PDB file of C-alpha atoms in Angstrom:
ATOM      1  CA  MET A 860      84.684 130.507 -83.619  1.00 73.00           C
ATOM      2  CA  PRO A 861      82.586 133.373 -82.222  1.00 86.00           C
ATOM      3  CA  ILE A 862      78.832 133.283 -82.569  1.00 93.00           C
ATOM      4  CA  ALA A 863      77.637 135.176 -85.658  1.00 95.00           C
ATOM      5  CA  GLY A 864      74.355 135.987 -87.411  1.00 98.00           C
ATOM      6  CA  LYS A 865      72.057 135.057 -84.533  1.00 98.00           C
ATOM      7  CA  PHE A 866      68.990 136.946 -83.364  1.00 98.00           C
ATOM      8  CA  ILE A 867      68.293 136.789 -79.630  1.00 98.00           C
ATOM      9  CA  THR A 868      65.350 138.560 -77.966  1.00 98.00           C
ATOM     10  CA  LEU A 869      64.637 139.183 -74.326  1.00 98.00           C
ATOM     11  CA  GLU A 870      60.996 139.309 -73.166  1.00 98.00           C
ATOM     12  CA  GLY A 871      59.162 139.807 -69.909  1.00 98.00           C
ATOM     13  CA  GLY A 872      56.908 142.140 -67.957  1.00 97.00           C
ATOM     14  CA  GLU A 873      57.686 145.474 -66.449  1.00 95.00           C
ATOM     15  CA  GLY A 874      60.777 145.547 -64.234  1.00 94.00           C
ATOM     16  CA  ALA A 875      61.927 142.061 -65.225  1.00 96.00           C
ATOM     17  CA  GLY A 876      65.479 143.226 -65.919  1.00 96.00           C
ATOM     18  CA  LYS A 877      65.634 142.840 -69.681  1.00 97.00           C
ATOM     19  CA  SER A 878      67.898 145.810 -70.409  1.00 96.00           C
ATOM     20  CA  THR A 879      70.304 144.731 -67.676  1.00 97.00           C
ATOM     21  CA  GLN A 880      70.589 141.234 -69.122  1.00 98.00           C
ATOM     22  CA  VAL A 881      70.937 142.535 -72.729  1.00 98.00           C
ATOM     23  CA  ALA A 882      73.988 144.549 -71.577  1.00 98.00           C
ATOM     24  CA  ARG A 883      75.495 141.680 -69.669  1.00 98.00           C
ATOM     25  CA  LEU A 884      74.997 139.211 -72.515  1.00 98.00           C
ATOM     26  CA  ALA A 885      76.456 141.685 -75.000  1.00 98.00           C
ATOM     27  CA  GLU A 886      79.577 142.069 -72.892  1.00 98.00           C
ATOM     28  CA  ARG A 887      80.104 138.275 -72.756  1.00 98.00           C
ATOM     29  CA  LEU A 888      79.556 137.844 -76.456  1.00 98.00           C
ATOM     30  CA  GLU A 889      81.869 140.669 -77.377  1.00 97.00           C
ATOM     31  CA  ALA A 890      84.557 139.136 -75.072  1.00 97.00           C
ATOM     32  CA  ARG A 891      84.258 136.007 -77.217  1.00 96.00           C
ATOM     33  CA  GLY A 892      84.837 137.971 -80.413  1.00 97.00           C
ATOM     34  CA  ALA A 893      81.291 138.503 -81.603  1.00 97.00           C
ATOM     35  CA  THR A 894      80.056 141.723 -83.214  1.00 98.00           C
ATOM     36  CA  VAL A 895      77.009 142.586 -81.202  1.00 98.00           C
ATOM     37  CA  LEU A 896      74.160 145.022 -81.903  1.00 98.00           C
ATOM     38  CA  ARG A 897      71.862 146.015 -79.019  1.00 98.00           C
ATOM     39  CA  LEU A 898      68.362 147.130 -79.814  1.00 98.00           C
ATOM     40  CA  ARG A 899      65.104 147.954 -77.987  1.00 98.00           C
ATOM     41  CA  GLU A 900      61.493 147.974 -79.051  1.00 98.00           C
ATOM     42  CA  PRO A 901      59.983 150.328 -79.845  1.00 97.00           C
ATOM     43  CA  GLY A 902      63.184 152.079 -80.957  1.00 97.00           C
ATOM     44  CA  GLY A 903      66.348 151.383 -82.841  1.00 97.00           C
ATOM     45  CA  THR A 904      65.481 153.746 -85.744  1.00 98.00           C
ATOM     46  CA  ALA A 905      64.558 157.416 -85.971  1.00 97.00           C
ATOM     47  CA  LEU A 906      60.903 156.429 -86.462  1.00 97.00           C
ATOM     48  CA  GLY A 907      60.943 153.934 -83.648  1.00 97.00           C
ATOM     49  CA  GLU A 908      62.432 156.360 -81.136  1.00 97.00           C
ATOM     50  CA  GLN A 909      59.857 159.003 -82.012  1.00 96.00           C
ATOM     51  CA  MET A 910      57.023 156.464 -81.658  1.00 95.00           C
ATOM     52  CA  ARG A 911      58.503 155.190 -78.403  1.00 96.00           C
ATOM     53  CA  ALA A 912      58.035 158.612 -76.806  1.00 94.00           C
ATOM     54  CA  VAL A 913      54.437 158.655 -77.919  1.00 94.00           C
ATOM     55  CA  LEU A 914      53.584 155.095 -76.938  1.00 95.00           C
ATOM     56  CA  LYS A 915      55.098 155.358 -73.434  1.00 93.00           C
ATOM     57  CA  GLN A 916      54.051 158.926 -72.642  1.00 93.00           C
ATOM     58  CA  PRO A 917      51.759 158.877 -69.538  1.00 90.00           C
ATOM     59  CA  GLY A 918      48.287 160.102 -70.446  1.00 85.00           C
ATOM     60  CA  SER A 919      48.607 159.593 -74.190  1.00 85.00           C
ATOM     61  CA  MET A 920      45.111 158.634 -75.442  1.00 91.00           C
ATOM     62  CA  ILE A 921      45.838 155.856 -77.891  1.00 96.00           C
ATOM     63  CA  VAL A 922      43.124 153.218 -78.634  1.00 97.00           C
ATOM     64  CA  PRO A 923      44.364 149.609 -78.516  1.00 97.00           C
ATOM     65  CA  GLN A 924      44.046 149.133 -82.270  1.00 98.00           C
ATOM     66  CA  ALA A 925      46.194 152.174 -83.021  1.00 97.00           C
ATOM     67  CA  GLU A 926      48.665 151.125 -80.314  1.00 97.00           C
ATOM     68  CA  ALA A 927      49.121 147.723 -81.943  1.00 98.00           C
ATOM     69  CA  LEU A 928      49.589 149.206 -85.366  1.00 98.00           C
ATOM     70  CA  LEU A 929      52.109 151.729 -84.131  1.00 97.00           C
ATOM     71  CA  PHE A 930      54.165 148.918 -82.563  1.00 98.00           C
ATOM     72  CA  ALA A 931      53.952 146.949 -85.870  1.00 98.00           C
ATOM     73  CA  ALA A 932      55.049 150.038 -87.872  1.00 98.00           C
ATOM     74  CA  CYS A 933      58.077 150.582 -85.576  1.00 98.00           C
ATOM     75  CA  ARG A 934      58.953 146.858 -85.907  1.00 98.00           C
ATOM     76  CA  ALA A 935      58.683 146.842 -89.704  1.00 98.00           C
ATOM     77  CA  GLN A 936      61.088 149.763 -89.879  1.00 98.00           C
ATOM     78  CA  LEU A 937      63.518 148.115 -87.450  1.00 98.00           C
ATOM     79  CA  VAL A 938      63.520 144.793 -89.251  1.00 98.00           C
ATOM     80  CA  SER A 939      64.043 146.253 -92.688  1.00 98.00           C
ATOM     81  CA  GLU A 940      66.450 149.065 -91.769  1.00 98.00           C
ATOM     82  CA  VAL A 941      68.567 147.401 -89.026  1.00 98.00           C
ATOM     83  CA  ILE A 942      67.955 143.783 -88.173  1.00 98.00           C
ATOM     84  CA  VAL A 943      68.063 142.110 -91.620  1.00 98.00           C
ATOM     85  CA  PRO A 944      71.270 143.965 -92.751  1.00 98.00           C
ATOM     86  CA  SER A 945      72.947 143.316 -89.384  1.00 98.00           C
ATOM     87  CA  LEU A 946      72.254 139.610 -89.418  1.00 98.00           C
ATOM     88  CA  ALA A 947      73.406 139.369 -93.008  1.00 98.00           C
ATOM     89  CA  ALA A 948      76.694 141.024 -91.959  1.00 98.00           C
ATOM     90  CA  GLY A 949      77.214 138.428 -89.270  1.00 98.00           C
ATOM     91  CA  SER A 950      76.329 140.467 -86.175  1.00 98.00           C
ATOM     92  CA  VAL A 951      74.601 139.006 -83.148  1.00 98.00           C
ATOM     93  CA  VAL A 952      71.454 141.086 -82.690  1.00 98.00           C
ATOM     94  CA  LEU A 953      70.134 141.379 -79.131  1.00 98.00           C
ATOM     95  CA  CYS A 954      66.695 143.017 -78.873  1.00 98.00           C
ATOM     96  CA  ASP A 955      64.863 144.121 -75.739  1.00 98.00           C
ATOM     97  CA  ARG A 956      61.322 143.026 -76.751  1.00 98.00           C
ATOM     98  CA  PHE A 957      60.056 141.888 -80.130  1.00 98.00           C
ATOM     99  CA  ILE A 958      56.998 140.084 -81.609  1.00 98.00           C
ATOM    100  CA  ASP A 959      56.077 138.349 -78.356  1.00 98.00           C
ATOM    101  CA  SER A 960      55.613 141.599 -76.458  1.00 98.00           C
ATOM    102  CA  THR A 961      52.863 142.671 -78.920  1.00 98.00           C
ATOM    103  CA  VAL A 962      51.061 139.308 -78.509  1.00 98.00           C
ATOM    104  CA  ALA A 963      51.329 139.523 -74.741  1.00 98.00           C
ATOM    105  CA  TYR A 964      50.490 143.230 -74.318  1.00 98.00           C
ATOM    106  CA  GLN A 965      48.106 143.971 -77.128  1.00 98.00           C
ATOM    107  CA  ALA A 966      46.335 140.618 -77.551  1.00 98.00           C
ATOM    108  CA  ALA A 967      46.224 139.328 -73.978  1.00 98.00           C
ATOM    109  CA  GLY A 968      46.573 142.665 -72.166  1.00 98.00           C
ATOM    110  CA  ARG A 969      44.396 144.837 -74.349  1.00 98.00           C
ATOM    111  CA  GLY A 970      42.063 142.072 -75.498  1.00 98.00           C
ATOM    112  CA  LEU A 971      42.674 142.398 -79.284  1.00 98.00           C
ATOM    113  CA  GLU A 972      42.238 139.321 -81.516  1.00 98.00           C
ATOM    114  CA  ARG A 973      45.295 137.155 -81.468  1.00 98.00           C
ATOM    115  CA  ASN A 974      45.032 136.341 -85.205  1.00 98.00           C
ATOM    116  CA  LEU A 975      45.114 140.084 -86.036  1.00 98.00           C
ATOM    117  CA  ILE A 976      48.202 140.600 -83.925  1.00 98.00           C
ATOM    118  CA  ASP A 977      49.930 137.605 -85.559  1.00 98.00           C
ATOM    119  CA  ALA A 978      49.036 138.969 -89.002  1.00 98.00           C
ATOM    120  CA  ALA A 979      50.511 142.397 -88.129  1.00 98.00           C
ATOM    121  CA  ASN A 980      53.712 140.716 -86.873  1.00 98.00           C
ATOM    122  CA  ARG A 981      53.980 138.676 -90.140  1.00 98.00           C
ATOM    123  CA  LEU A 982      53.561 141.871 -92.139  1.00 98.00           C
ATOM    124  CA  ALA A 983      56.188 143.638 -90.084  1.00 98.00           C
ATOM    125  CA  CYS A 984      58.723 140.855 -89.915  1.00 98.00           C
ATOM    126  CA  GLY A 985      58.350 138.686 -92.999  1.00 98.00           C
ATOM    127  CA  THR A 986      60.356 135.568 -92.293  1.00 97.00           C
ATOM    128  CA  VAL A 987      62.537 137.107 -89.583  1.00 98.00           C
ATOM    129  CA  CYS A 988      62.175 135.238 -86.291  1.00 98.00           C
ATOM    130  CA  PRO A 989      64.392 135.080 -83.196  1.00 98.00           C
ATOM    131  CA  ASP A 990      66.744 132.123 -82.900  1.00 98.00           C
ATOM    132  CA  LEU A 991      66.337 132.323 -79.161  1.00 98.00           C
ATOM    133  CA  THR A 992      63.871 134.149 -76.946  1.00 99.00           C
ATOM    134  CA  ILE A 993      64.785 134.504 -73.278  1.00 98.00           C
ATOM    135  CA  LEU A 994      61.713 135.073 -71.134  1.00 98.00           C
ATOM    136  CA  LEU A 995      62.475 136.695 -67.808  1.00 98.00           C
ATOM    137  CA  ASP A 996      59.500 135.568 -65.747  1.00 98.00           C
ATOM    138  CA  LEU A 997      58.535 137.666 -62.708  1.00 97.00           C
ATOM    139  CA  ASP A 998      55.404 138.186 -60.634  1.00 96.00           C
ATOM    140  CA  PRO A 999      53.917 141.502 -61.877  1.00 95.00           C
ATOM    141  CA  ALA A1000      53.727 142.992 -58.350  1.00 92.00           C
ATOM    142  CA  HIS A1001      57.452 142.443 -57.893  1.00 93.00           C
ATOM    143  CA  GLY A1002      58.290 143.731 -61.322  1.00 89.00           C
ATOM    144  CA  LEU A1003      56.189 146.891 -60.964  1.00 90.00           C
ATOM    145  CA  GLY A1004      57.771 147.577 -57.634  1.00 86.00           C
ATOM    146  CA  ARG A1005      61.224 147.298 -59.257  1.00 84.00           C
ATOM    147  CA  ALA A1006      60.179 149.642 -62.073  1.00 79.00           C
ATOM    148  CA  SER A1007      58.855 152.206 -59.638  1.00 73.00           C
ATOM    149  CA  LEU A1008      62.137 152.241 -57.730  1.00 75.00           C
ATOM    150  CA  ARG A1009      64.109 152.446 -60.950  1.00 79.00           C
ATOM    151  CA  ASP A1010      62.063 155.390 -62.251  1.00 73.00           C
ATOM    152  CA  HIS A1011      61.759 157.132 -58.879  1.00 67.00           C
ATOM    153  CA  GLY A1012      57.993 156.546 -58.649  1.00 67.00           C
ATOM    154  CA  LYS A1013      57.186 157.700 -62.171  1.00 75.00           C
ATOM    155  CA  HIS A1014      55.128 155.403 -64.396  1.00 80.00           C
ATOM    156  CA  ASP A1015      54.851 155.178 -68.186  1.00 87.00           C
ATOM    157  CA  ARG A1016      51.556 154.305 -69.884  1.00 93.00           C
ATOM    158  CA  PHE A1017      52.022 150.572 -69.408  1.00 94.00           C
ATOM    159  CA  GLU A1018      53.433 150.597 -65.891  1.00 89.00           C
ATOM    160  CA  ALA A1019      50.387 152.620 -64.784  1.00 90.00           C
ATOM    161  CA  LEU A1020      47.887 150.017 -65.932  1.00 92.00           C
ATOM    162  CA  GLU A1021      45.951 147.899 -63.444  1.00 92.00           C
ATOM    163  CA  THR A1022      47.386 144.647 -62.045  1.00 93.00           C
ATOM    164  CA  GLY A1023      44.955 142.492 -64.043  1.00 96.00           C
ATOM    165  CA  PHE A1024      46.536 143.749 -67.275  1.00 97.00           C
ATOM    166  CA  HIS A1025      49.997 142.695 -66.187  1.00 97.00           C
ATOM    167  CA  GLN A1026      48.729 139.307 -65.002  1.00 98.00           C
ATOM    168  CA  ARG A1027      47.199 138.667 -68.383  1.00 98.00           C
ATOM    169  CA  VAL A1028      50.495 139.638 -70.045  1.00 98.00           C
ATOM    170  CA  ARG A1029      52.401 137.166 -67.829  1.00 98.00           C
ATOM    171  CA  ALA A1030      49.954 134.354 -68.558  1.00 98.00           C
ATOM    172  CA  MET A1031      50.259 134.924 -72.288  1.00 98.00           C
ATOM    173  CA  TYR A1032      54.056 134.788 -72.101  1.00 98.00           C
ATOM    174  CA  HIS A1033      53.774 131.417 -70.360  1.00 98.00           C
ATOM    175  CA  ALA A1034      51.355 130.252 -73.130  1.00 98.00           C
ATOM    176  CA  LEU A1035      53.806 131.401 -75.850  1.00 98.00           C
ATOM    177  CA  ALA A1036      56.706 129.578 -74.187  1.00 98.00           C
ATOM    178  CA  LYS A1037      54.642 126.403 -74.218  1.00 98.00           C
ATOM    179  CA  GLU A1038      53.684 126.948 -77.886  1.00 98.00           C
ATOM    180  CA  GLU A1039      57.299 127.219 -78.955  1.00 98.00           C
ATOM    181  CA  PRO A1040      59.502 125.438 -76.384  1.00 98.00           C
ATOM    182  CA  GLN A1041      62.413 125.192 -78.786  1.00 98.00           C
ATOM    183  CA  ARG A1042      62.625 128.961 -79.230  1.00 98.00           C
ATOM    184  CA  PHE A1043      61.889 130.004 -75.639  1.00 98.00           C
ATOM    185  CA  PHE A1044      64.130 129.748 -72.614  1.00 98.00           C
ATOM    186  CA  VAL A1045      62.340 130.706 -69.387  1.00 98.00           C
ATOM    187  CA  VAL A1046      64.333 132.165 -66.497  1.00 98.00           C
ATOM    188  CA  ASP A1047      63.086 132.992 -62.960  1.00 98.00           C
ATOM    189  CA  ALA A1048      63.750 136.750 -62.871  1.00 98.00           C
ATOM    190  CA  ALA A1049      63.321 136.958 -59.092  1.00 97.00           C
ATOM    191  CA  GLN A1050      66.952 135.839 -58.749  1.00 97.00           C
ATOM    192  CA  THR A1051      69.928 138.206 -58.571  1.00 97.00           C
ATOM    193  CA  PRO A1052      71.053 139.810 -61.874  1.00 97.00           C
ATOM    194  CA  GLU A1053      74.352 137.983 -61.492  1.00 98.00           C
ATOM    195  CA  LYS A1054      72.673 134.581 -61.230  1.00 98.00           C
ATOM    196  CA  ILE A1055      70.299 135.299 -64.130  1.00 98.00           C
ATOM    197  CA  SER A1056      73.250 136.390 -66.266  1.00 98.00           C
ATOM    198  CA  GLU A1057      75.070 133.113 -65.511  1.00 98.00           C
ATOM    199  CA  ILE A1058      71.964 131.025 -66.405  1.00 98.00           C
ATOM    200  CA  ILE A1059      71.491 132.917 -69.678  1.00 98.00           C
ATOM    201  CA  TRP A1060      75.127 132.607 -70.652  1.00 98.00           C
ATOM    202  CA  HIS A1061      75.082 128.880 -70.038  1.00 98.00           C
ATOM    203  CA  GLU A1062      72.136 128.519 -72.349  1.00 98.00           C
ATOM    204  CA  VAL A1063      73.598 130.668 -75.073  1.00 98.00           C
ATOM    205  CA  GLN A1064      76.807 128.648 -74.945  1.00 97.00           C
ATOM    206  CA  ARG A1065      74.835 125.389 -75.034  1.00 97.00           C
ATOM    207  CA  ARG A1066      72.870 126.479 -78.075  1.00 97.00           C
ATOM    208  CA  PHE A1067      75.392 128.387 -80.132  1.00 96.00           C
ATOM    209  CA  LEU A1068      78.940 127.933 -78.859  1.00 88.00           C
TER     210      LEU A1068
END
């Protein structure tokens, strides 16, 4: 039987290779007969894509509180409009970033109160939670270098932030993985994309197939 009705998220810092691994995992699942929906945050809805452009635009002057609320609004729309119906229909939903990104970036990175971020996530998601979160762990310097090459030296609002911000993000991801070891699966993202794909597929098979 193919995997059905599961929600898998991929998390990690800039340049960790999340979109690459979402695509590779989707291909493997589809080859096994699954119906797969690929999403990204912010995005996945008309509102989300509009807000993505605003949130990532270099030079956009957005205070941390507004930034967190915009991410939560995009997530609420995505959960209600896309994720819940797709899971109910039996699709496997793969999402490039979800609740953990907001905790890592806006709580640890920006310094907002963790309990406020958690409350915003609860409001946005209700009872929806990933069945598996794959954390692609990578040293920020390495990841930012990859992102710069990928984007030909251009940086979005988050890639342009100081190294300390990205180090705090990584530390929070580690903390979250320790808080919920059953949900998280941590992968060394310094390996080749092919090796990472094999490791992820082995874990998905172990859990769901």
